[in-house]
């Protein structure tokens, strides 16, 4: 997943009118957030995973409109930093609806999270356990396990997660320290092609939790299955209900009283944000037409570097195509969004639309060249 880019040439007149009107009102670079799409994604994933409490991974796109929309739906939140908690606090969201999932924390961050009201923390080693001892009366702990992710675009188990063989020892050490490990967590990797890794991880966690439960007075009864639910970057129409089918089956094998959590980021927000950027200049270089846009790799398209993702693009014009390059606005030559693509001739002022751009896009933008950020505006729902 992730390689191979869809480029759509042309648009229905009413669709083009919508983008043009937004640009007339707000200018570019622009990110257009559609709350109705986010709501749809939330309902689809909730329905595909009955009994699983969803906590939006705020890191995917820490934006107030996105957080507000999910808050109104009753979604929980997965936070990993004081900055992410500040965003929720500003929006008056209770820390009780959050889990703190960063396995490595400073003492200051733990205290900030407790003040905020978070009571669930994630660890993956003994040094992190020791940091939580002063707060043991107020917290429950999830122990994160590493499951390497071959089918995912982003492997999140290289850097974090203990080995399966370490689990019993860490749980026993926690018991001696008076810490309550209430369950296990994992992240099967981001943008998983299929749910195979989730299924395997659930089965391994089930066995571990059942085995440990036999030898402890405080059984493990929470399982957090992380994120990994895919966005549809190739616009093939991913059916999340079908994708989650094997996962539902694996979850159905767990004891009915276990508390199940997930931390989706990408699946929820990716399709809810569209980028609009303008051609600000062009040149002919060695037989190729270069178009210079007002957003690029150092801005909203930063996910092409950090997230290994290529986004579906749309050109509103039609016509005979030619070899073209879409480049971003900075002075750096790696700032190229799409190389060697066939596009109709564009003029200065024409728009380039980027789809599925809600996750790990604005979240990883930089301020290189001190260029303005893309502004995020909400698209009104049709009445
Ligand atoms: C701990 C944790 N939870 C959840 C997520 C969200 O994952 P995804 O966007 O694949 O759903 C991430 C992504 O980096 C993560 O690190």
Short mmCIF file of C-alpha atoms and ligand atoms in Angstrom, two decimals:
data_model
loop_
_atom_site.label_atom_id
_atom_site.label_comp_id
_atom_site.label_asym_id
_atom_site.label_seq_id
_atom_site.Cartn_x
_atom_site.Cartn_y
_atom_site.Cartn_z
CA UNK A 1 0.00 0.00 0.00
CA UNK A 2 1.10 3.60 -0.42
CA UNK A 3 2.93 3.37 -3.76
CA UNK A 4 1.26 4.21 -7.07
CA UNK A 5 -0.53 7.49 -7.35
CA UNK A 6 -4.01 8.23 -8.62
CA UNK A 7 -4.29 11.43 -10.65
CA UNK A 8 -7.74 12.49 -11.74
CA UNK A 9 -7.99 14.85 -14.68
CA UNK A 10 -11.08 17.04 -14.80
CA UNK A 11 -14.00 17.58 -12.45
CA UNK A 12 -17.76 17.85 -12.66
CA UNK A 13 -18.68 21.56 -13.09
CA UNK A 14 -20.45 21.77 -9.72
CA UNK A 15 -17.50 20.11 -7.97
CA UNK A 16 -15.04 22.55 -9.56
CA UNK A 17 -17.36 25.42 -8.55
CA UNK A 18 -17.17 24.35 -4.90
CA UNK A 19 -13.36 24.41 -4.87
CA UNK A 20 -13.23 27.71 -6.80
CA UNK A 21 -15.70 29.33 -4.38
CA UNK A 22 -13.66 28.23 -1.36
CA UNK A 23 -10.52 29.66 -2.95
CA UNK A 24 -12.29 32.91 -3.81
CA UNK A 25 -13.26 33.25 -0.15
CA UNK A 26 -10.12 32.02 1.62
CA UNK A 27 -7.25 31.97 -0.87
CA UNK A 28 -4.66 29.19 -0.94
CA UNK A 29 -2.90 27.14 0.31
CA UNK A 30 -6.02 25.71 1.87
CA UNK A 31 -7.10 22.57 3.69
CA UNK A 32 -10.83 21.99 3.53
CA UNK A 33 -12.24 19.91 6.38
CA UNK A 34 -15.59 18.19 5.86
CA UNK A 35 -17.10 17.23 9.25
CA UNK A 36 -19.72 15.03 7.56
CA UNK A 37 -16.97 12.81 6.14
CA UNK A 38 -15.32 12.49 9.56
CA UNK A 39 -18.69 11.59 11.12
CA UNK A 40 -19.23 8.96 8.42
CA UNK A 41 -15.80 7.43 9.04
CA UNK A 42 -16.39 7.34 12.80
CA UNK A 43 -19.74 5.58 12.39
CA UNK A 44 -18.33 3.10 9.88
CA UNK A 45 -15.43 2.13 12.14
CA UNK A 46 -17.62 1.99 15.27
CA UNK A 47 -20.08 -0.26 13.46
CA UNK A 48 -17.27 -2.45 12.14
CA UNK A 49 -15.83 -2.88 15.66
CA UNK A 50 -18.80 -3.28 18.02
CA UNK A 51 -17.80 -3.28 21.67
CA UNK A 52 -14.50 -1.49 20.98
CA UNK A 53 -14.11 1.99 22.51
CA UNK A 54 -12.51 4.29 19.95
CA UNK A 55 -9.88 6.82 21.03
CA UNK A 56 -8.87 9.16 18.21
CA UNK A 57 -5.06 9.39 17.93
CA UNK A 58 -4.78 13.19 18.15
CA UNK A 59 -1.29 13.11 16.59
CA UNK A 60 -2.84 12.26 13.20
CA UNK A 61 -4.24 15.79 12.95
CA UNK A 62 -4.31 17.91 16.10
CA UNK A 63 -6.93 20.37 14.97
CA UNK A 64 -9.76 21.88 17.00
CA UNK A 65 -12.48 21.37 14.37
CA UNK A 66 -11.56 17.71 14.03
CA UNK A 67 -11.41 17.18 17.78
CA UNK A 68 -14.72 19.02 18.33
CA UNK A 69 -16.46 16.89 15.70
CA UNK A 70 -15.25 13.66 17.31
CA UNK A 71 -16.04 14.94 20.78
CA UNK A 72 -19.65 15.53 19.75
CA UNK A 73 -19.84 11.91 18.59
CA UNK A 74 -18.67 10.63 21.99
CA UNK A 75 -15.26 9.49 20.73
CA UNK A 76 -12.41 9.17 23.24
CA UNK A 77 -8.89 10.50 22.61
CA UNK A 78 -5.40 9.03 22.53
CA UNK A 79 -2.81 11.62 23.53
CA UNK A 80 0.96 11.40 23.52
CA UNK A 81 2.16 14.83 24.65
CA UNK A 82 1.36 17.84 26.79
CA UNK A 83 0.62 19.82 23.63
CA UNK A 84 -2.05 17.35 22.56
CA UNK A 85 -3.59 17.50 26.03
CA UNK A 86 -3.55 21.31 25.90
CA UNK A 87 -5.62 21.20 22.73
CA UNK A 88 -8.24 18.99 24.42
CA UNK A 89 -8.15 21.09 27.57
CA UNK A 90 -8.79 24.28 25.56
CA UNK A 91 -11.85 22.55 24.12
CA UNK A 92 -13.02 21.57 27.65
CA UNK A 93 -12.70 17.85 26.95
CA UNK A 94 -12.29 15.80 30.10
CA UNK A 95 -9.00 13.97 30.60
CA UNK A 96 -11.09 11.02 31.79
CA UNK A 97 -11.95 10.38 28.14
CA UNK A 98 -8.30 10.11 27.17
CA UNK A 99 -5.58 7.50 27.33
CA UNK A 100 -1.94 8.54 27.40
CA UNK A 101 -0.16 6.20 25.00
CA UNK A 102 3.42 7.44 24.74
CA UNK A 103 5.57 4.64 26.17
CA UNK A 104 8.38 7.07 27.14
CA UNK A 105 7.52 10.05 29.34
CA UNK A 106 9.21 12.68 31.48
CA UNK A 107 7.99 12.94 35.06
CA UNK A 108 6.67 16.39 34.19
CA UNK A 109 4.51 14.89 31.42
CA UNK A 110 3.11 12.26 33.77
CA UNK A 111 2.16 14.96 36.27
CA UNK A 112 0.59 17.11 33.53
CA UNK A 113 -1.43 14.14 32.32
CA UNK A 114 -2.64 13.33 35.83
CA UNK A 115 -3.62 16.96 36.39
CA UNK A 116 -5.54 16.78 33.12
CA UNK A 117 -7.40 13.72 34.41
CA UNK A 118 -5.83 10.93 32.35
CA UNK A 119 -5.56 7.73 34.38
CA UNK A 120 -4.46 5.19 31.76
CA UNK A 121 -0.77 5.13 30.82
CA UNK A 122 1.24 2.90 28.50
CA UNK A 123 4.69 1.47 29.32
CA UNK A 124 6.95 -1.04 27.63
CA UNK A 125 9.88 -1.44 30.02
CA UNK A 126 10.94 -1.50 33.67
CA UNK A 127 12.44 2.01 33.71
CA UNK A 128 9.08 3.45 32.64
CA UNK A 129 7.27 1.40 35.29
CA UNK A 130 9.52 2.89 37.96
CA UNK A 131 8.54 6.42 36.86
CA UNK A 132 4.90 5.64 37.63
CA UNK A 133 5.43 4.36 41.19
CA UNK A 134 4.81 7.77 42.88
CA UNK A 135 1.40 7.92 41.22
CA UNK A 136 0.39 4.27 41.60
CA UNK A 137 -2.82 4.96 43.53
CA UNK A 138 -4.23 7.00 40.66
CA UNK A 139 -3.41 5.06 37.52
CA UNK A 140 -3.93 1.89 35.51
CA UNK A 141 -1.23 0.71 33.12
CA UNK A 142 -1.28 -0.91 29.69
CA UNK A 143 1.84 -2.86 28.75
CA UNK A 144 2.66 -2.38 25.08
CA UNK A 145 3.93 -5.38 23.13
CA UNK A 146 5.88 -5.20 19.88
CA UNK A 147 4.48 -7.03 16.88
CA UNK A 148 6.58 -6.25 13.80
CA UNK A 149 4.44 -5.14 10.86
CA UNK A 150 5.32 -6.49 7.46
CA UNK A 151 2.12 -5.49 5.70
CA UNK A 152 1.96 -1.95 7.09
CA UNK A 153 3.35 1.19 5.44
CA UNK A 154 4.67 2.36 8.80
CA UNK A 155 6.08 -0.18 11.28
CA UNK A 156 5.41 1.19 14.77
CA UNK A 157 6.84 -1.78 16.66
CA UNK A 158 10.51 -1.22 15.92
CA UNK A 159 10.84 1.67 18.31
CA UNK A 160 8.28 0.70 20.96
CA UNK A 161 6.84 -2.37 22.62
CA UNK A 162 8.38 -5.13 24.73
CA UNK A 163 8.95 -8.66 23.45
CA UNK A 164 6.32 -11.26 24.25
CA UNK A 165 8.87 -13.08 26.39
CA UNK A 166 9.26 -10.03 28.63
CA UNK A 167 5.58 -9.62 29.48
CA UNK A 168 5.31 -11.97 32.47
CA UNK A 169 8.45 -10.49 34.07
CA UNK A 170 7.26 -6.89 33.67
CA UNK A 171 3.81 -7.73 35.05
CA UNK A 172 5.41 -9.47 38.05
CA UNK A 173 7.76 -6.50 38.63
CA UNK A 174 4.79 -4.13 38.49
CA UNK A 175 2.99 -6.21 41.12
CA UNK A 176 6.00 -5.93 43.44
CA UNK A 177 6.02 -2.14 42.95
CA UNK A 178 2.31 -1.93 43.78
CA UNK A 179 1.45 -0.88 40.21
CA UNK A 180 -1.70 -2.05 38.50
CA UNK A 181 -1.18 -3.40 34.99
CA UNK A 182 -4.73 -3.65 33.75
CA UNK A 183 -4.00 -5.01 30.32
CA UNK A 184 -1.98 -5.08 27.13
CA UNK A 185 -1.72 -2.88 24.05
CA UNK A 186 -0.08 -3.06 20.66
CA UNK A 187 0.10 -1.12 17.40
CA UNK A 188 0.04 -3.41 14.39
CA UNK A 189 1.59 -0.68 12.18
CA UNK A 190 -0.02 2.22 10.38
CA UNK A 191 -1.83 1.81 7.05
CA UNK A 192 -2.11 -1.97 7.33
CA UNK A 193 -3.01 -3.70 4.10
CA UNK A 194 -5.05 -6.34 5.91
CA UNK A 195 -6.00 -7.20 9.47
CA UNK A 196 -3.75 -10.28 9.68
CA UNK A 197 -1.30 -8.67 12.09
CA UNK A 198 -4.11 -7.47 14.35
CA UNK A 199 -5.62 -10.96 14.39
CA UNK A 200 -2.33 -12.59 15.30
CA UNK A 201 -1.58 -9.96 17.95
CA UNK A 202 -5.04 -10.36 19.52
CA UNK A 203 -4.61 -14.13 19.73
CA UNK A 204 -1.14 -13.80 21.33
CA UNK A 205 -2.39 -11.16 23.80
CA UNK A 206 -5.39 -13.31 24.69
CA UNK A 207 -3.13 -16.23 25.55
CA UNK A 208 -0.79 -14.05 27.59
CA UNK A 209 -3.61 -12.37 29.48
CA UNK A 210 -5.33 -15.68 30.25
CA UNK A 211 -2.05 -17.31 31.37
CA UNK A 212 -1.06 -14.35 33.56
CA UNK A 213 -4.61 -14.19 34.95
CA UNK A 214 -4.22 -17.71 36.34
CA UNK A 215 -1.27 -16.70 38.48
CA UNK A 216 -2.29 -13.25 39.72
CA UNK A 217 -4.95 -11.90 42.02
CA UNK A 218 -5.57 -8.90 39.71
CA UNK A 219 -6.27 -10.30 36.25
CA UNK A 220 -5.49 -8.38 33.07
CA UNK A 221 -8.77 -7.44 31.43
CA UNK A 222 -8.12 -4.50 29.07
CA UNK A 223 -6.87 -4.94 25.51
CA UNK A 224 -5.97 -1.94 23.35
CA UNK A 225 -5.65 -2.93 19.68
CA UNK A 226 -4.07 0.39 18.59
CA UNK A 227 -4.53 1.88 15.12
CA UNK A 228 -3.57 0.71 11.65
CA UNK A 229 -6.97 0.99 9.94
CA UNK A 230 -6.19 2.07 6.38
CA UNK A 231 -7.03 5.20 4.42
CA UNK A 232 -8.06 4.79 0.79
CA UNK A 233 -5.11 6.49 -0.92
CA UNK A 234 -5.64 4.59 -4.15
CA UNK A 235 -9.36 5.35 -4.16
CA UNK A 236 -10.24 1.70 -4.61
CA UNK A 237 -13.14 1.92 -2.18
CA UNK A 238 -11.79 0.14 0.92
CA UNK A 239 -14.71 -1.51 2.74
CA UNK A 240 -13.77 -1.12 6.41
CA UNK A 241 -16.50 -3.50 7.52
CA UNK A 242 -15.02 -6.26 5.36
CA UNK A 243 -11.46 -5.25 6.38
CA UNK A 244 -12.41 -5.60 10.06
CA UNK A 245 -14.19 -8.95 9.52
CA UNK A 246 -11.26 -11.16 10.64
CA UNK A 247 -10.55 -8.77 13.49
CA UNK A 248 -14.14 -9.03 14.76
CA UNK A 249 -13.80 -12.80 14.71
CA UNK A 250 -10.59 -12.62 16.77
CA UNK A 251 -12.24 -10.24 19.26
CA UNK A 252 -15.25 -12.53 19.59
CA UNK A 253 -12.91 -15.18 21.07
CA UNK A 254 -12.05 -12.92 24.02
CA UNK A 255 -13.85 -13.11 27.36
CA UNK A 256 -17.00 -10.97 27.17
CA UNK A 257 -16.10 -8.82 30.18
CA UNK A 258 -12.80 -7.55 28.78
CA UNK A 259 -12.54 -3.83 28.08
CA UNK A 260 -11.55 -3.27 24.44
CA UNK A 261 -9.97 -0.08 23.10
CA UNK A 262 -8.61 1.11 19.75
CA UNK A 263 -6.59 4.21 18.77
CA UNK A 264 -7.54 5.00 15.16
CA UNK A 265 -6.01 8.07 13.53
CA UNK A 266 -5.58 7.80 9.80
CA UNK A 267 -8.80 5.95 8.90
CA UNK A 268 -10.94 8.55 10.66
CA UNK A 269 -9.41 11.77 9.37
CA UNK A 270 -7.65 11.07 6.07
CA UNK A 271 -10.66 11.44 3.74
CA UNK A 272 -12.16 14.34 5.68
CA UNK A 273 -9.53 16.88 4.54
CA UNK A 274 -8.78 18.06 0.99
CA UNK A 275 -5.85 20.26 0.04
CA UNK A 276 -6.19 23.07 -2.49
CA UNK A 277 -3.06 24.65 -3.85
CA UNK A 278 -2.52 27.14 -6.69
CA UNK A 279 -0.05 27.12 -9.56
CA UNK A 280 2.05 30.21 -8.85
CA UNK A 281 4.66 29.76 -11.57
CA UNK A 282 5.77 27.47 -14.39
CA UNK A 283 8.81 26.76 -16.52
CA UNK A 284 9.97 24.45 -19.30
CA UNK A 285 13.05 22.51 -18.21
CA UNK A 286 14.61 19.80 -20.41
CA UNK A 287 11.35 19.00 -22.16
CA UNK A 288 9.29 18.81 -18.98
CA UNK A 289 6.81 21.39 -17.73
CA UNK A 290 7.39 22.38 -14.14
CA UNK A 291 4.52 23.85 -12.13
CA UNK A 292 5.35 25.61 -8.86
CA UNK A 293 2.57 25.41 -6.28
CA UNK A 294 1.94 27.35 -3.06
CA UNK A 295 1.97 24.20 -0.89
CA UNK A 296 4.43 21.32 -0.93
CA UNK A 297 6.62 18.79 0.81
CA UNK A 298 7.57 21.14 3.64
CA UNK A 299 3.88 21.97 4.17
CA UNK A 300 0.70 19.91 3.79
CA UNK A 301 2.44 17.31 1.63
CA UNK A 302 5.02 16.56 4.34
CA UNK A 303 3.40 13.13 4.75
CA UNK A 304 5.03 12.14 1.46
CA UNK A 305 8.32 12.20 3.40
CA UNK A 306 7.41 11.42 7.00
CA UNK A 307 4.44 9.12 6.40
CA UNK A 308 5.62 7.45 3.15
CA UNK A 309 2.30 8.32 1.56
CA UNK A 310 1.39 9.60 -1.90
CA UNK A 311 -1.94 11.36 -2.11
CA UNK A 312 -4.46 11.16 -4.95
CA UNK A 313 -4.35 14.38 -6.95
CA UNK A 314 -6.95 16.09 -9.10
CA UNK A 315 -6.49 18.66 -11.84
CA UNK A 316 -9.66 20.55 -12.66
CA UNK A 317 -8.71 21.19 -16.31
CA UNK A 318 -8.80 18.66 -19.12
CA UNK A 319 -6.92 18.54 -22.43
CA UNK A 320 -3.94 17.00 -24.12
CA UNK A 321 -1.43 15.86 -21.53
CA UNK A 322 2.33 16.40 -21.33
CA UNK A 323 5.18 15.35 -19.04
CA UNK A 324 4.96 17.53 -15.98
CA UNK A 325 6.32 18.03 -12.49
CA UNK A 326 4.40 19.50 -9.57
CA UNK A 327 6.81 21.26 -7.22
CA UNK A 328 6.28 22.98 -3.88
CA UNK A 329 7.07 26.60 -3.03
CA UNK A 330 10.35 26.32 -1.12
CA UNK A 331 13.83 26.78 -2.53
CA UNK A 332 14.76 23.15 -1.88
CA UNK A 333 14.85 20.77 -4.82
CA UNK A 334 13.39 17.85 -2.84
CA UNK A 335 10.23 19.93 -2.59
CA UNK A 336 8.48 18.04 -5.38
CA UNK A 337 4.99 16.64 -4.94
CA UNK A 338 4.71 14.64 -8.17
CA UNK A 339 7.45 13.87 -10.66
CA UNK A 340 7.06 12.81 -14.27
CA UNK A 341 3.27 12.84 -14.38
CA UNK A 342 1.09 13.38 -17.44
CA UNK A 343 -1.02 16.52 -16.99
CA UNK A 344 -3.00 18.86 -19.23
CA UNK A 345 -1.39 22.27 -19.61
CA UNK A 346 -2.01 24.38 -16.53
CA UNK A 347 -1.84 28.13 -16.23
CA UNK A 348 -0.78 30.34 -13.37
CA UNK A 349 -3.74 30.52 -11.00
CA UNK A 350 -5.01 27.00 -11.78
CA UNK A 351 -5.77 24.76 -8.83
CA UNK A 352 -4.36 21.37 -7.85
CA UNK A 353 -6.50 19.36 -5.44
CA UNK A 354 -5.04 16.77 -3.06
CA UNK A 355 -7.45 14.17 -1.68
CA UNK A 356 -7.28 12.00 1.47
CA UNK A 357 -5.09 14.61 3.12
CA UNK A 358 -6.35 14.61 6.72
CA UNK A 359 -3.81 12.35 8.43
CA UNK A 360 -0.12 13.06 9.10
CA UNK A 361 -0.14 16.01 6.67
CA UNK A 362 -0.57 19.34 8.48
CA UNK A 363 0.56 17.45 11.60
CA UNK A 364 4.12 17.19 10.26
CA UNK A 365 4.43 20.44 8.32
CA UNK A 366 7.49 22.61 8.86
CA UNK A 367 8.06 26.38 8.69
CA UNK A 368 10.94 26.11 6.20
CA UNK A 369 11.43 29.30 4.15
CA UNK A 370 8.96 30.95 6.57
CA UNK A 371 6.15 30.32 4.13
CA UNK A 372 2.55 30.61 5.30
CA UNK A 373 0.78 27.46 6.56
CA UNK A 374 -2.20 26.15 4.67
CA UNK A 375 -5.26 27.47 6.43
CA UNK A 376 -7.85 24.86 7.49
CA UNK A 377 -11.47 25.81 6.88
CA UNK A 378 -14.63 23.81 7.51
CA UNK A 379 -16.84 22.87 4.64
CA UNK A 380 -20.48 23.50 5.37
CA UNK A 381 -22.75 20.47 5.19
CA UNK A 382 -25.33 20.76 2.43
CA UNK A 383 -28.65 21.62 4.09
C1 LIG B 1 0.51 4.88 19.84
C2 LIG B 1 -0.23 5.16 18.58
N1 LIG B 1 -1.57 4.98 18.56
C3 LIG B 1 -2.31 5.22 17.46
C4 LIG B 1 -1.72 5.71 16.31
C5 LIG B 1 -2.59 5.96 15.12
O1 LIG B 1 -2.39 4.99 14.16
P1 LIG B 1 -3.19 5.01 12.78
O2 LIG B 1 -3.10 6.37 12.23
O3 LIG B 1 -2.51 3.96 11.98
O4 LIG B 1 -4.61 4.62 13.09
C6 LIG B 1 -0.32 5.89 16.26
C7 LIG B 1 0.33 6.36 15.05
O5 LIG B 1 1.48 6.73 15.00
C8 LIG B 1 0.44 5.62 17.44
O6 LIG B 1 1.77 5.80 17.47
#
